[in-house]
Amino acid sequence: MTLFAQRVIADDILAVEPGRVFDVLADPDCLATLTPLVARIETDGERWTWQLVEVSALGVTATARFTTIMDIGSEAIRFRPATDVDERASATGHLEVTAEETGGTRVAIDLTATVELPLPRMMSRPVTAVMFATMRGGGSRFADNLLDHLGNPDRRGMDVRAADATSGQAVPA
């Protein structure tokens, strides 16, 4: 088994009040409905267990389940892997929801997904390329779903970018 990781960053300005956006992002049922590849999210307080749908690529079919500890603040949601479970996938990062001086709401995400797969380390490039493509497509569809849900009249997709695992700077995918 080899551990693979992909980090993405994305941000956009929505023509919706921050409170409405934050309420959706902090609601596990709504979040599961809007997020592609998420079958359901089970919660126990700050502990959220995410069940993803099955994904097939590079000759491997996998379904991921991972547990995060959610720290839901007033303008940000931070999440990290639960340390008391042995899972082959995890997610770490944060969502920020802030009011813009010019109006609207800035939504930003920084997400690192990791997964253990029965593939050799030399498959790192193709695996992380598939992870990025999946996360980028899912992020774009999530943004569209979020905008539909909020009734945002200024529709545009979120620009999801690959990011360096250490610095967080955008890098070519």
CSV table of N, CA, C and O in Angstrom, one decimal, residues 15-110:
chain,number,residue,atom,x,y,z
A,15,ALA,N,-22.5,36.4,-4.8
A,15,ALA,CA,-23.4,37.5,-4.5
A,15,ALA,C,-24.5,37.1,-3.5
A,15,ALA,O,-25.7,37.1,-3.8
A,16,VAL,N,-24.0,36.6,-2.4
A,16,VAL,CA,-24.9,36.1,-1.3
A,16,VAL,C,-24.3,36.5,0.0
A,16,VAL,O,-23.1,36.6,0.1
A,17,GLU,N,-25.2,36.8,1.0
A,17,GLU,CA,-24.7,37.1,2.3
A,17,GLU,C,-23.8,36.0,2.9
A,17,GLU,O,-24.2,34.8,2.8
A,18,PRO,N,-22.8,36.4,3.7
A,18,PRO,CA,-21.9,35.3,4.3
A,18,PRO,C,-22.6,34.3,5.2
A,18,PRO,O,-22.3,33.1,5.1
A,19,GLY,N,-23.6,34.8,5.9
A,19,GLY,CA,-24.3,33.9,6.8
A,19,GLY,C,-25.0,32.7,6.1
A,19,GLY,O,-25.0,31.6,6.6
A,20,ARG,N,-25.6,33.1,5.0
A,20,ARG,CA,-26.3,32.0,4.2
A,20,ARG,C,-25.3,31.0,3.6
A,20,ARG,O,-25.6,29.8,3.7
A,21,VAL,N,-24.2,31.5,3.2
A,21,VAL,CA,-23.1,30.6,2.6
A,21,VAL,C,-22.6,29.7,3.8
A,21,VAL,O,-22.5,28.4,3.6
A,22,PHE,N,-22.3,30.3,4.9
A,22,PHE,CA,-21.7,29.6,6.0
A,22,PHE,C,-22.7,28.5,6.6
A,22,PHE,O,-22.3,27.4,6.9
A,23,ASP,N,-24.0,28.9,6.6
A,23,ASP,CA,-25.0,27.9,7.1
A,23,ASP,C,-25.0,26.6,6.3
A,23,ASP,O,-25.1,25.5,6.8
A,24,VAL,N,-24.9,26.8,4.9
A,24,VAL,CA,-24.8,25.6,4.0
A,24,VAL,C,-23.6,24.8,4.3
A,24,VAL,O,-23.6,23.6,4.4
A,25,LEU,N,-22.4,25.5,4.4
A,25,LEU,CA,-21.2,24.7,4.5
A,25,LEU,C,-21.0,24.0,5.9
A,25,LEU,O,-20.2,23.1,6.0
A,26,ALA,N,-21.8,24.5,6.9
A,26,ALA,CA,-21.7,23.9,8.2
A,26,ALA,C,-22.8,22.9,8.4
A,26,ALA,O,-22.9,22.3,9.5
A,27,ASP,N,-23.6,22.6,7.5
A,27,ASP,CA,-24.7,21.7,7.6
A,27,ASP,C,-24.3,20.4,6.9
A,27,ASP,O,-24.3,20.3,5.6
A,28,PRO,N,-24.1,19.3,7.6
A,28,PRO,CA,-23.6,18.1,6.9
A,28,PRO,C,-24.5,17.5,6.0
A,28,PRO,O,-24.1,16.9,4.9
A,29,ASP,N,-25.8,17.5,6.2
A,29,ASP,CA,-26.8,17.0,5.3
A,29,ASP,C,-26.8,17.7,4.0
A,29,ASP,O,-26.8,17.2,2.9
A,30,CYS,N,-26.9,19.1,4.1
A,30,CYS,CA,-26.9,19.9,2.9
A,30,CYS,C,-25.5,19.7,2.1
A,30,CYS,O,-25.5,19.6,0.9
A,31,LEU,N,-24.4,19.7,2.9
A,31,LEU,CA,-23.1,19.6,2.3
A,31,LEU,C,-23.0,18.3,1.5
A,31,LEU,O,-22.5,18.2,0.4
A,32,ALA,N,-23.5,17.2,2.1
A,32,ALA,CA,-23.5,15.9,1.4
A,32,ALA,C,-24.3,15.9,0.1
A,32,ALA,O,-23.9,15.3,-0.9
A,33,THR,N,-25.5,16.6,0.1
A,33,THR,CA,-26.3,16.7,-1.0
A,33,THR,C,-25.6,17.5,-2.2
A,33,THR,O,-25.8,17.1,-3.3
A,34,LEU,N,-24.9,18.5,-1.8
A,34,LEU,CA,-24.3,19.4,-2.8
A,34,LEU,C,-22.9,18.9,-3.3
A,34,LEU,O,-22.5,19.3,-4.4
A,35,THR,N,-22.3,18.0,-2.6
A,35,THR,CA,-20.9,17.6,-2.9
A,35,THR,C,-20.9,16.3,-3.7
A,35,THR,O,-21.3,15.3,-3.3
A,36,PRO,N,-20.4,16.4,-5.0
A,36,PRO,CA,-20.3,15.2,-5.8
A,36,PRO,C,-19.3,14.2,-5.1
A,36,PRO,O,-18.4,14.6,-4.4
A,37,LEU,N,-19.6,12.9,-5.4
A,37,LEU,CA,-18.8,11.8,-4.8
A,37,LEU,C,-19.1,11.5,-3.3
A,37,LEU,O,-18.6,10.5,-2.8
A,38,VAL,N,-19.8,12.4,-2.6
A,38,VAL,CA,-20.1,12.1,-1.2
A,38,VAL,C,-21.5,11.4,-1.2
A,38,VAL,O,-22.5,12.0,-1.6
A,39,ALA,N,-21.5,10.2,-0.7
A,39,ALA,CA,-22.8,9.5,-0.5
A,39,ALA,C,-23.5,10.0,0.7
A,39,ALA,O,-24.8,10.1,0.7
A,40,ARG,N,-22.8,10.2,1.8
A,40,ARG,CA,-23.4,10.7,3.0
A,40,ARG,C,-22.4,11.1,4.0
A,40,ARG,O,-21.2,10.8,3.9
A,41,ILE,N,-22.8,11.9,5.0
A,41,ILE,CA,-22.0,12.3,6.1
A,41,ILE,C,-22.7,12.0,7.4
A,41,ILE,O,-23.8,12.5,7.6
A,42,GLU,N,-22.1,11.2,8.2
A,42,GLU,CA,-22.6,10.8,9.5
A,42,GLU,C,-21.9,11.7,10.6
A,42,GLU,O,-20.7,11.9,10.5
A,43,THR,N,-22.7,12.3,11.5
A,43,THR,CA,-22.1,13.2,12.5
A,43,THR,C,-22.3,12.7,13.9
A,43,THR,O,-23.3,12.0,14.2
A,44,ASP,N,-21.3,13.0,14.7
A,44,ASP,CA,-21.4,12.9,16.2
A,44,ASP,C,-20.7,14.1,16.8
A,44,ASP,O,-19.5,14.0,17.0
A,45,GLY,N,-21.4,15.2,16.9
A,45,GLY,CA,-20.8,16.4,17.4
A,45,GLY,C,-19.9,16.9,16.4
A,45,GLY,O,-20.2,17.1,15.2
A,46,GLU,N,-18.6,17.2,16.8
A,46,GLU,CA,-17.6,17.7,15.9
A,46,GLU,C,-17.0,16.6,15.0
A,46,GLU,O,-16.2,16.9,14.1
A,47,ARG,N,-17.4,15.4,15.2
A,47,ARG,CA,-16.8,14.3,14.4
A,47,ARG,C,-17.8,13.9,13.3
A,47,ARG,O,-18.9,13.6,13.5
A,48,TRP,N,-17.2,14.1,12.0
A,48,TRP,CA,-18.0,13.8,10.8
A,48,TRP,C,-17.3,12.7,10.1
A,48,TRP,O,-16.1,12.7,9.8
A,49,THR,N,-18.1,11.7,9.7
A,49,THR,CA,-17.6,10.5,8.9
A,49,THR,C,-18.2,10.6,7.6
A,49,THR,O,-19.4,10.6,7.4
A,50,TRP,N,-17.3,10.8,6.6
A,50,TRP,CA,-17.7,11.0,5.2
A,50,TRP,C,-17.6,9.6,4.5
A,50,TRP,O,-16.6,9.0,4.5
A,51,GLN,N,-18.7,9.2,3.8
A,51,GLN,CA,-18.7,8.1,3.0
A,51,GLN,C,-18.8,8.5,1.5
A,51,GLN,O,-19.7,9.2,1.1
A,52,LEU,N,-17.8,8.2,0.7
A,52,LEU,CA,-17.7,8.6,-0.7
A,52,LEU,C,-18.3,7.4,-1.5
A,52,LEU,O,-18.3,6.3,-1.1
A,53,VAL,N,-18.6,7.8,-2.7
A,53,VAL,CA,-19.1,6.8,-3.7
A,53,VAL,C,-17.9,6.1,-4.3
A,53,VAL,O,-16.7,6.5,-4.1
A,54,GLU,N,-18.1,5.0,-4.9
A,54,GLU,CA,-17.0,4.2,-5.5
A,54,GLU,C,-16.4,4.9,-6.7
A,54,GLU,O,-17.1,5.5,-7.5
A,55,VAL,N,-15.1,4.9,-6.8
A,55,VAL,CA,-14.4,5.6,-7.9
A,55,VAL,C,-13.4,4.5,-8.5
A,55,VAL,O,-12.8,3.8,-7.8
A,56,SER,N,-13.4,4.5,-9.9
A,56,SER,CA,-12.5,3.6,-10.6
A,56,SER,C,-11.6,4.4,-11.5
A,56,SER,O,-12.0,5.2,-12.2
A,57,ALA,N,-10.3,4.1,-11.4
A,57,ALA,CA,-9.3,4.7,-12.2
A,57,ALA,C,-8.0,3.9,-12.2
A,57,ALA,O,-7.7,3.3,-11.1
A,58,LEU,N,-7.2,3.9,-13.2
A,58,LEU,CA,-5.9,3.3,-13.3
A,58,LEU,C,-6.0,1.8,-12.9
A,58,LEU,O,-5.1,1.2,-12.3
A,59,GLY,N,-7.1,1.1,-13.2
A,59,GLY,CA,-7.3,-0.3,-12.9
A,59,GLY,C,-7.6,-0.6,-11.4
A,59,GLY,O,-7.6,-1.7,-11.0
A,60,VAL,N,-7.9,0.4,-10.6
A,60,VAL,CA,-8.2,0.3,-9.2
A,60,VAL,C,-9.6,0.8,-9.0
A,60,VAL,O,-9.9,1.9,-9.4
A,61,THR,N,-10.4,0.1,-8.2
A,61,THR,CA,-11.7,0.6,-7.8
A,61,THR,C,-11.6,0.8,-6.3
A,61,THR,O,-11.2,-0.1,-5.6
A,62,ALA,N,-12.0,1.9,-5.8
A,62,ALA,CA,-11.9,2.2,-4.4
A,62,ALA,C,-13.2,3.0,-3.9
A,62,ALA,O,-13.7,3.8,-4.7
A,63,THR,N,-13.5,2.8,-2.7
A,63,THR,CA,-14.5,3.6,-2.1
A,63,THR,C,-13.9,4.0,-0.8
A,63,THR,O,-13.2,3.3,-0.1
A,64,ALA,N,-14.0,5.3,-0.5
A,64,ALA,CA,-13.3,5.8,0.7
A,64,ALA,C,-14.3,6.2,1.8
A,64,ALA,O,-15.4,6.7,1.5
A,65,ARG,N,-13.9,6.0,3.0
A,65,ARG,CA,-14.6,6.5,4.2
A,65,ARG,C,-13.5,7.1,5.1
A,65,ARG,O,-12.5,6.4,5.3
A,66,PHE,N,-13.8,8.3,5.5
A,66,PHE,CA,-12.8,8.9,6.4
A,66,PHE,C,-13.6,9.8,7.4
A,66,PHE,O,-14.7,10.2,7.2
A,67,THR,N,-12.9,10.0,8.6
A,67,THR,CA,-13.5,10.7,9.7
A,67,THR,C,-12.7,12.0,9.9
A,67,THR,O,-11.5,11.9,10.0
A,68,THR,N,-13.4,13.1,10.0
A,68,THR,CA,-12.7,14.3,10.3
A,68,THR,C,-13.2,14.9,11.6
A,68,THR,O,-14.4,14.7,12.0
A,69,ILE,N,-12.4,15.7,12.2
A,69,ILE,CA,-12.8,16.5,13.4
A,69,ILE,C,-13.0,17.9,12.8
A,69,ILE,O,-12.1,18.5,12.2
A,70,MET,N,-14.3,18.4,13.0
A,70,MET,CA,-14.7,19.7,12.4
A,70,MET,C,-14.6,20.8,13.5
A,70,MET,O,-15.3,20.6,14.5
A,71,ASP,N,-13.9,21.8,13.2
A,71,ASP,CA,-13.9,23.0,14.1
A,71,ASP,C,-14.6,24.1,13.4
A,71,ASP,O,-14.0,24.7,12.5
A,72,ILE,N,-15.9,24.3,13.7
A,72,ILE,CA,-16.7,25.2,13.0
A,72,ILE,C,-16.7,26.6,13.8
A,72,ILE,O,-17.3,26.7,14.9
A,73,GLY,N,-16.0,27.5,13.3
A,73,GLY,CA,-15.9,28.9,13.9
A,73,GLY,C,-16.9,29.8,13.2
A,73,GLY,O,-17.8,29.4,12.6
A,74,SER,N,-16.7,31.1,13.4
A,74,SER,CA,-17.7,32.1,12.9
A,74,SER,C,-17.4,32.4,11.4
A,74,SER,O,-18.3,32.8,10.7
A,75,GLU,N,-16.2,32.3,11.0
A,75,GLU,CA,-15.9,32.6,9.6
A,75,GLU,C,-15.1,31.5,8.9
A,75,GLU,O,-14.8,31.7,7.7
A,76,ALA,N,-14.8,30.5,9.6
A,76,ALA,CA,-14.0,29.4,9.0
A,76,ALA,C,-14.4,28.1,9.6
A,76,ALA,O,-14.9,28.0,10.7
A,77,ILE,N,-14.3,27.0,8.8
A,77,ILE,CA,-14.4,25.7,9.2
A,77,ILE,C,-13.1,25.0,8.9
A,77,ILE,O,-12.6,24.9,7.8
A,78,ARG,N,-12.5,24.5,10.0
A,78,ARG,CA,-11.2,23.8,9.9
A,78,ARG,C,-11.5,22.3,10.1
A,78,ARG,O,-12.3,21.9,11.0
A,79,PHE,N,-10.8,21.4,9.3
A,79,PHE,CA,-11.0,20.0,9.5
A,79,PHE,C,-9.7,19.3,9.4
A,79,PHE,O,-8.8,19.7,8.7
A,80,ARG,N,-9.6,18.2,10.2
A,80,ARG,CA,-8.4,17.4,10.3
A,80,ARG,C,-8.9,16.0,10.5
A,80,ARG,O,-10.0,15.7,11.1
A,81,PRO,N,-8.0,15.0,10.2
A,81,PRO,CA,-8.4,13.6,10.4
A,81,PRO,C,-8.5,13.3,11.9
A,81,PRO,O,-7.8,13.8,12.7
A,82,ALA,N,-9.5,12.4,12.2
A,82,ALA,CA,-9.6,11.9,13.5
A,82,ALA,C,-8.5,10.9,13.8
A,82,ALA,O,-8.1,10.2,12.9
A,83,THR,N,-7.8,11.0,14.9
A,83,THR,CA,-6.6,10.2,15.1
A,83,THR,C,-6.9,8.9,15.8
A,83,THR,O,-6.0,8.0,15.9
A,84,ASP,N,-8.1,8.6,16.2
A,84,ASP,CA,-8.5,7.4,16.9
A,84,ASP,C,-9.1,6.3,16.0
A,84,ASP,O,-9.6,5.3,16.4
A,85,VAL,N,-9.0,6.5,14.6
A,85,VAL,CA,-9.5,5.6,13.7
A,85,VAL,C,-8.4,5.2,12.7
A,85,VAL,O,-7.5,6.0,12.4
A,86,ASP,N,-8.5,4.0,12.2
A,86,ASP,CA,-7.5,3.5,11.2
A,86,ASP,C,-8.2,3.5,9.9
A,86,ASP,O,-8.9,2.5,9.6
A,87,GLU,N,-8.0,4.5,9.1
A,87,GLU,CA,-8.7,4.6,7.8
A,87,GLU,C,-7.6,4.8,6.7
A,87,GLU,O,-6.6,5.4,6.9
A,88,ARG,N,-8.0,4.4,5.5
A,88,ARG,CA,-7.0,4.5,4.4
A,88,ARG,C,-7.2,5.8,3.6
A,88,ARG,O,-6.6,6.0,2.5
A,89,ALA,N,-8.0,6.7,4.0
A,89,ALA,CA,-8.2,8.0,3.4
A,89,ALA,C,-8.4,9.1,4.4
A,89,ALA,O,-8.8,8.8,5.6
A,90,SER,N,-8.1,10.3,4.1
A,90,SER,CA,-8.3,11.4,5.0
A,90,SER,C,-8.4,12.7,4.3
A,90,SER,O,-8.0,12.8,3.1
A,91,ALA,N,-8.8,13.7,5.0
A,91,ALA,CA,-8.9,15.1,4.5
A,91,ALA,C,-8.5,16.1,5.5
A,91,ALA,O,-8.9,15.9,6.7
A,92,THR,N,-7.8,17.1,5.1
A,92,THR,CA,-7.3,18.1,6.0
A,92,THR,C,-7.4,19.4,5.3
A,92,THR,O,-7.2,19.5,4.1
A,93,GLY,N,-7.8,20.5,6.0
A,93,GLY,CA,-7.9,21.8,5.4
A,93,GLY,C,-8.9,22.7,6.1
A,93,GLY,O,-9.2,22.6,7.3
A,94,HIS,N,-9.3,23.7,5.3
A,94,HIS,CA,-10.2,24.7,5.9
A,94,HIS,C,-11.1,25.4,4.8
A,94,HIS,O,-10.6,25.4,3.6
A,95,LEU,N,-12.2,25.8,5.2
A,95,LEU,CA,-13.1,26.6,4.3
A,95,LEU,C,-13.2,28.0,5.0
A,95,LEU,O,-13.5,28.0,6.2
A,96,GLU,N,-13.1,29.1,4.3
A,96,GLU,CA,-13.2,30.4,4.9
A,96,GLU,C,-14.4,31.1,4.2
A,96,GLU,O,-14.5,31.1,2.9
A,97,VAL,N,-15.2,31.8,4.9
A,97,VAL,CA,-16.3,32.5,4.4
A,97,VAL,C,-16.2,33.9,5.0
A,97,VAL,O,-16.4,34.1,6.2
A,98,THR,N,-15.9,34.9,4.2
A,98,THR,CA,-15.7,36.3,4.6
A,98,THR,C,-16.5,37.3,3.8
A,98,THR,O,-16.6,37.1,2.6
A,99,ALA,N,-17.0,38.4,4.4
A,99,ALA,CA,-17.6,39.4,3.7
A,99,ALA,C,-16.6,40.3,2.9
A,99,ALA,O,-15.5,40.5,3.4
A,100,GLU,N,-16.9,40.6,1.7
A,100,GLU,CA,-16.1,41.5,0.9
A,100,GLU,C,-16.5,42.9,1.1
A,100,GLU,O,-17.7,43.2,1.3
A,101,GLU,N,-15.5,43.8,1.1
A,101,GLU,CA,-15.8,45.3,1.3
A,101,GLU,C,-16.7,45.8,0.2
A,101,GLU,O,-17.5,46.7,0.4
A,102,THR,N,-16.5,45.2,-1.0
A,102,THR,CA,-17.3,45.7,-2.2
A,102,THR,C,-18.6,45.0,-2.3
A,102,THR,O,-19.3,45.2,-3.3
A,103,GLY,N,-19.0,44.2,-1.3
A,103,GLY,CA,-20.2,43.4,-1.4
A,103,GLY,C,-19.9,42.0,-1.7
A,103,GLY,O,-18.9,41.6,-2.3
A,104,GLY,N,-20.8,41.1,-1.4
A,104,GLY,CA,-20.7,39.7,-1.7
A,104,GLY,C,-19.9,39.0,-0.6
A,104,GLY,O,-19.5,39.6,0.4
A,105,THR,N,-19.6,37.7,-0.9
A,105,THR,CA,-18.9,36.9,0.1
A,105,THR,C,-17.8,36.1,-0.6
A,105,THR,O,-18.0,35.5,-1.6
A,106,ARG,N,-16.6,36.2,0.0
A,106,ARG,CA,-15.5,35.4,-0.5
A,106,ARG,C,-15.6,34.0,0.2
A,106,ARG,O,-15.6,33.9,1.4
A,107,VAL,N,-15.5,33.0,-0.7
A,107,VAL,CA,-15.5,31.6,-0.2
A,107,VAL,C,-14.2,31.0,-0.7
A,107,VAL,O,-13.8,31.1,-1.9
A,108,ALA,N,-13.4,30.5,0.2
A,108,ALA,CA,-12.1,29.9,-0.1
A,108,ALA,C,-11.9,28.6,0.5
A,108,ALA,O,-12.3,28.4,1.7
A,109,ILE,N,-11.3,27.7,-0.2
A,109,ILE,CA,-11.1,26.3,0.4
A,109,ILE,C,-9.6,25.9,0.1
A,109,ILE,O,-9.0,26.3,-0.9
A,110,ASP,N,-9.1,25.2,1.1
A,110,ASP,CA,-7.7,24.7,1.0
A,110,ASP,C,-7.9,23.2,1.5
A,110,ASP,O,-8.3,23.0,2.7
